[in-house]
Coordinates of C-alpha atoms in Angstrom, one line a residue:
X15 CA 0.0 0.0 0.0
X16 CA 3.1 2.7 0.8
X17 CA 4.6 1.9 -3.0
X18 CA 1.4 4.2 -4.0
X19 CA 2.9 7.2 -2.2
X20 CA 6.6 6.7 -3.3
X21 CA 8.0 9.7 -5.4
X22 CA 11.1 9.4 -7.3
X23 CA 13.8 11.8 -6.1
X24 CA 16.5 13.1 -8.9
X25 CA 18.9 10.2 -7.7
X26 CA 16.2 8.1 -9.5
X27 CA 15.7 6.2 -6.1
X28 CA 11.9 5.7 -5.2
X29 CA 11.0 7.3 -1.4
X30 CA 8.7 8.1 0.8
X31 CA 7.9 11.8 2.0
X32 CA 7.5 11.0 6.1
X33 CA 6.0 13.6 7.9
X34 CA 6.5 13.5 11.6
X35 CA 6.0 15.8 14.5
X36 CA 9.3 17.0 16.6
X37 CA 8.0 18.7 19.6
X38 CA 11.6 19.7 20.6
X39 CA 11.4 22.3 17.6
X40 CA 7.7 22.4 17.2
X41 CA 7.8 21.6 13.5
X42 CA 6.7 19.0 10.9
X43 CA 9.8 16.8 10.5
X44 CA 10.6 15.7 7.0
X45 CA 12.8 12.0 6.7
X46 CA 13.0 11.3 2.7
X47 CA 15.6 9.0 2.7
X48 CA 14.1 5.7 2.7
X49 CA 11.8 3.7 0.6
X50 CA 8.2 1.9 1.6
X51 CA 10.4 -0.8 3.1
X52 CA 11.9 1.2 5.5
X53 CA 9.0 1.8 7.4
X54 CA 5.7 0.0 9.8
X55 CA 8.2 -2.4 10.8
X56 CA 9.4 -3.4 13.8
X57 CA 12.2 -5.9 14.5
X58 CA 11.2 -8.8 17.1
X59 CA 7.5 -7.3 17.5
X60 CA 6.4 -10.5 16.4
X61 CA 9.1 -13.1 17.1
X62 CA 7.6 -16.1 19.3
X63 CA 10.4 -17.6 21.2
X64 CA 10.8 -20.8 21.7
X65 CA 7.2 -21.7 19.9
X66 CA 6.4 -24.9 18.5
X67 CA 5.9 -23.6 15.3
X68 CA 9.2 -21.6 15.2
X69 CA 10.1 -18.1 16.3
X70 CA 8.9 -16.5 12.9
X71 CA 5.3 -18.7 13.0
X72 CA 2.9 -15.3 13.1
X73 CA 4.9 -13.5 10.7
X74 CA 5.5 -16.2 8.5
X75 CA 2.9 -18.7 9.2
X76 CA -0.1 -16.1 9.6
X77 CA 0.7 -12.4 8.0
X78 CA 2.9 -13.8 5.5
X79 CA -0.3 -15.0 3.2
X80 CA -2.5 -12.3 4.8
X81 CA -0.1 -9.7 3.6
X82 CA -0.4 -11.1 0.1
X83 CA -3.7 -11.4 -0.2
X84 CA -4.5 -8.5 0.6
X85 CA -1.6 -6.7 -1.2
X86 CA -3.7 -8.4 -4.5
X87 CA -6.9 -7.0 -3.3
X88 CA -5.4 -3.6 -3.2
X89 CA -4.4 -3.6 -6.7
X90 CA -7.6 -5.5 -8.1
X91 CA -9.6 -2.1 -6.3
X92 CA -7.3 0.5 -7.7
X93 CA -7.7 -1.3 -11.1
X94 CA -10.8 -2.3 -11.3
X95 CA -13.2 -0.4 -8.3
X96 CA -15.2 -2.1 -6.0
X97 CA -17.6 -3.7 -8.9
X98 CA -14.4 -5.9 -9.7
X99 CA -13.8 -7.8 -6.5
X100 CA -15.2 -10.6 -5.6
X101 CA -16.1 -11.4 -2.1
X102 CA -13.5 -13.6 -1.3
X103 CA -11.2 -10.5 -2.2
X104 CA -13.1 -7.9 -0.2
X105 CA -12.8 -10.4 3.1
X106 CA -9.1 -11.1 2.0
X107 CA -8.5 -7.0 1.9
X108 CA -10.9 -6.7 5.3
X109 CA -8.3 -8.9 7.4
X110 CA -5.2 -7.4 5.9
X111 CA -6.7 -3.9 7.0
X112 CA -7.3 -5.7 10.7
X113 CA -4.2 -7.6 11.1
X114 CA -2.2 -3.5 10.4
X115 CA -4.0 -2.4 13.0
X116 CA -3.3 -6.1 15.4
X117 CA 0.7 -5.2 14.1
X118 CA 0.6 -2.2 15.8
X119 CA 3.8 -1.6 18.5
X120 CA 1.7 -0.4 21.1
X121 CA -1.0 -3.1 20.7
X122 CA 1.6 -5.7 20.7
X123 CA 2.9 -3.9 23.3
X124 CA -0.2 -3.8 25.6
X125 CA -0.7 -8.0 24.5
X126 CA 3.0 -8.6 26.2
X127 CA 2.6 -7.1 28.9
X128 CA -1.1 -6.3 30.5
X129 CA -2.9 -8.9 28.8
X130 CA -0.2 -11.7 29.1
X131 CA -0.4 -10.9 33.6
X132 CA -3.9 -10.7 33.2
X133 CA -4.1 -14.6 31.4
X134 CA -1.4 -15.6 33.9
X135 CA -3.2 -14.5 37.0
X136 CA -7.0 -15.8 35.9
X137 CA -4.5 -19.1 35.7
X138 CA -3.0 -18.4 39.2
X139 CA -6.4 -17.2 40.6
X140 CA -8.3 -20.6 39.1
X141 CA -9.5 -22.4 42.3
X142 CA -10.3 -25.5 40.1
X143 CA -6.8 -25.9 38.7
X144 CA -5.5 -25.1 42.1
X145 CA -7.0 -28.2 43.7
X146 CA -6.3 -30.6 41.0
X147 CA -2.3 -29.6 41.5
X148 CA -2.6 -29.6 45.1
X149 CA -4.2 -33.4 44.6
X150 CA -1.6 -34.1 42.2
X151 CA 1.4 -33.0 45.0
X152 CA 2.6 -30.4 42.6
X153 CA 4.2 -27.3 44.3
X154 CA 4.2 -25.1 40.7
X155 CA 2.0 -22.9 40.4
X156 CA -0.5 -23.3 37.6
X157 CA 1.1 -20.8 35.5
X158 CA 4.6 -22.9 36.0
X159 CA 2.6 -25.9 35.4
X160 CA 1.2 -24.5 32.3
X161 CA 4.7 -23.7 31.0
X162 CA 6.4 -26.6 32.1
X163 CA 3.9 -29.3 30.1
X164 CA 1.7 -27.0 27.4
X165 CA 4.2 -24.2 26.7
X166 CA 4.9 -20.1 27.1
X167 CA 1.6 -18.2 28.3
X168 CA 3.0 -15.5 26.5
X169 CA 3.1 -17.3 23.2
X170 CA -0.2 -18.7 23.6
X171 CA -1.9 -15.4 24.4
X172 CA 0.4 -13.1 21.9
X173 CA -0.9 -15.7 18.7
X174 CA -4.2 -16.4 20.0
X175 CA -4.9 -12.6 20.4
X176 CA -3.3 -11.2 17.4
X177 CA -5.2 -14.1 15.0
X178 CA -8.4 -13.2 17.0
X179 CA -8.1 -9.4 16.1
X180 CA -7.4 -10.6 12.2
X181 CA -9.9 -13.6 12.1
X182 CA -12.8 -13.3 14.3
X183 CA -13.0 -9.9 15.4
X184 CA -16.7 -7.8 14.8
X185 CA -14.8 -5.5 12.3
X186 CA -14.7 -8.4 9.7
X187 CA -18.5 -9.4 9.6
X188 CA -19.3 -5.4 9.9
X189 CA -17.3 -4.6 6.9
X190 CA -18.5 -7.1 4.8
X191 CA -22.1 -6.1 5.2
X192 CA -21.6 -2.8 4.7
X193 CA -21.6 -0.5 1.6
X194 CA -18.7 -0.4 -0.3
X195 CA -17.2 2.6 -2.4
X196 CA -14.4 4.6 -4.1
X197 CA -14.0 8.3 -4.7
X198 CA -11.8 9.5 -7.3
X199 CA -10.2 12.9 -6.7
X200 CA -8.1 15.0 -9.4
X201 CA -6.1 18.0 -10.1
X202 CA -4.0 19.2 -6.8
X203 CA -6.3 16.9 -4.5
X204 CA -4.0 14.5 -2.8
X205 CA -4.8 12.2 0.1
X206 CA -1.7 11.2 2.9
X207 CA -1.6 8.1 4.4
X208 CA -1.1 7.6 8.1
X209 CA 0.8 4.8 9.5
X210 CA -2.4 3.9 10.6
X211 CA -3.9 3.8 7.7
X212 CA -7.4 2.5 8.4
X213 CA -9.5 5.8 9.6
X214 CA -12.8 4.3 11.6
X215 CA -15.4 5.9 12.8
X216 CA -18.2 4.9 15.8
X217 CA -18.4 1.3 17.0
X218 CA -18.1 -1.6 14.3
X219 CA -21.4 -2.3 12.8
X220 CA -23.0 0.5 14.7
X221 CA -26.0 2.1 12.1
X222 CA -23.5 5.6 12.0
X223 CA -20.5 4.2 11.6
X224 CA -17.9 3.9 8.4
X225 CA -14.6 3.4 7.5
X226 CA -12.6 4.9 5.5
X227 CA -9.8 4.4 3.6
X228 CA -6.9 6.0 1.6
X229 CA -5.9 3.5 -1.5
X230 CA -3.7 5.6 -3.5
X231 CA -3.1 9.6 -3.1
X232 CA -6.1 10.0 -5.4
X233 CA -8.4 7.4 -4.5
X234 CA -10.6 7.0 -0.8
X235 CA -12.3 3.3 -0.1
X236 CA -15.1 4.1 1.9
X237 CA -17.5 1.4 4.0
X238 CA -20.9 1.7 6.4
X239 CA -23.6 -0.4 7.0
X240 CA -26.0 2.4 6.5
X241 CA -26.8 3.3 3.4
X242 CA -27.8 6.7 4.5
X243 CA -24.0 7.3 6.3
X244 CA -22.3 5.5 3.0
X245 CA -24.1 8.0 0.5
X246 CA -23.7 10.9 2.6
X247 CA -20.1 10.5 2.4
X248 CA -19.7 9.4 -1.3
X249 CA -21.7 12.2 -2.5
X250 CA -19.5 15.2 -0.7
X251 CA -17.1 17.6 -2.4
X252 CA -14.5 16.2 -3.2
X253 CA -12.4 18.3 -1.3
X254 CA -14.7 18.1 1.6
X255 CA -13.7 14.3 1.8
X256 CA -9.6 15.2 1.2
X257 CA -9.4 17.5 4.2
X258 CA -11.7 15.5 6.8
X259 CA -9.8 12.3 5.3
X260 CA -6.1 14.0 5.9
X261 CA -7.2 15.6 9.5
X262 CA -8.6 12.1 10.6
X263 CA -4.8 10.3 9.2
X264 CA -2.5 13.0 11.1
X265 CA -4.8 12.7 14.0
X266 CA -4.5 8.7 14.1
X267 CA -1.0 8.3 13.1
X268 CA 1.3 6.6 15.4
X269 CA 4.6 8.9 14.0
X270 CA 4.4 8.7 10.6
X271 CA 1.7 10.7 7.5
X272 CA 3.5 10.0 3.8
X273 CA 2.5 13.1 1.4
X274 CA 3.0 12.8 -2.0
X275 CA 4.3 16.5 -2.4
X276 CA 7.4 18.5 -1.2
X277 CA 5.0 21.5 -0.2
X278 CA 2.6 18.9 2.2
X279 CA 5.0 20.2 4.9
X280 CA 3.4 23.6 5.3
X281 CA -0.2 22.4 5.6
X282 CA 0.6 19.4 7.5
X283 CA 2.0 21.7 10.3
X284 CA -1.0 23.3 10.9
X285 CA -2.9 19.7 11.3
X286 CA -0.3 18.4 13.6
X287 CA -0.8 21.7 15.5
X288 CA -4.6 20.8 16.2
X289 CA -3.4 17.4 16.9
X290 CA -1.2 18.7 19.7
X291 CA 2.2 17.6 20.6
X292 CA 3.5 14.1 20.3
X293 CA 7.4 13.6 21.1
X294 CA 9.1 11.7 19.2

């Protein structure tokens, strides 16, 4: 999805424009020096130590075929619109856009650390596994006992939770019952994308809610389950929809908003103004 935002500097090299906010200097931050691969990466966020599986068993065993699939889906609606994928290809494209947002550093973050003590004590605190171990003579706690026989809590919850998030989460069902649509925009109109790309709105499924959805600088996917709230949207100005689009990705974006544009620095500032600042 980034390779739609690349520019070519006069090196020839393909980049990104990332826009960041550096509250030292209170200033939009431009880094132009690396390409789509250089970024929404983090090394180890993923790694399972010690699993079963092997270390790399998310990233290669789970998000390796997501990320294709959904790389194909991306393409097949830039090329051919909404009309042009099947349903098989909108679900495919649906959990890529979840498992971006399961990827996250701080939601793999919050999974390692709060909701890997909360798993172990419900395990600790489970009066029904403590009095089969105390039958049994065992002085482990359950958690130790889990580890010892089955295998690392963290593991278990880290996989289970991120595949739940991509899989079987309410966003999935919600966006494929909802309308689907893409506006075109031309001329000087240019959408950024956030490194949060996904921009949702209201509870999924909820009657008033949507998501929407940058696809290429001049292209915006957008979803609802109300028909009302889908052709409200479609049917605004066109640059209506590019500014509330570009204030909703500089207000989500974990660090990073990729412009298309030298000048997107000027205008930018003033969003990441409203936005407050975010050290970094």
């Amino acid at each position: 999805m980034l390779r739609q935002w690349s520019v070519r500097k006069e090196t020839g090299d393909d980049v990104l424009l990332a826009y960041s906010w550096s509250s030292h200097k209170a200033e939009v931050a431009l880094k132009s020096n690396l390409g789509p691969s250089g970024y929404c990466y983090g090394r180890d966020l993923l790694t399972l130590p010690d699993h079963p599986l092997g270390q790399d068993h998310l990233e290669c065993g789970h998000f390796e075929e997501i990320d294709r699939l959904g790389s194909n889906a991306h393409l097949k609606l830039l090329s051919d619109g909404v009309e042009g994928v099947s349903r098989e290809q909108k679900e495919e494209f649906v959990k890529f856009l979840l498992s971006l947002e399961a990827r996250r550093p701080d939601v793999l973050s919050r999974i390692r650390t709060s909701g890997v003590a909360g798993i172990k004590q419900q395990l600790d605190d489970d009066v029904e596994i403590k009095s089969e171990l105390a039958r049994f003579r065992a002085d482990e706690s359950p958690t130790q006992f889990y580890e010892k026989t089955v295998g690392s809590v963290e593991n278990e919850t880290v996989s289970t939770v991120v595949e739940y998030l991509t899989e079987d989460s309410i966003g999935l069902p919600a966006a494929m019952n909802s309308y689907w649509g893409i506006k075109k925009f031309s001329g000087s109109l240019k959408l950024v994308l956030s490194d949060r790309p996904l921009i949702r709105h209201g509870v999924s499924g909820a009657k008033n809610s949507f998501w929407a959805l940058p696809l290429s600088p001049d292209k915006l996917l957008i979803l609802s389950p109300s028909d009302h709230v889908f052709h409200s949207l479609i049917s605004r100005s066109p640059g209506e929809l590019v500014r509330k689009a570009n204030i909703s990705s500089v207000s989500n974006c974990d660090r990073y908003v990729f412009g298309t544009s030298w000048y997107d620095q000027r205008w930018l500032k003033k969003l990441f103004d409203q936005r407050g600042p975010h050290a970094q």
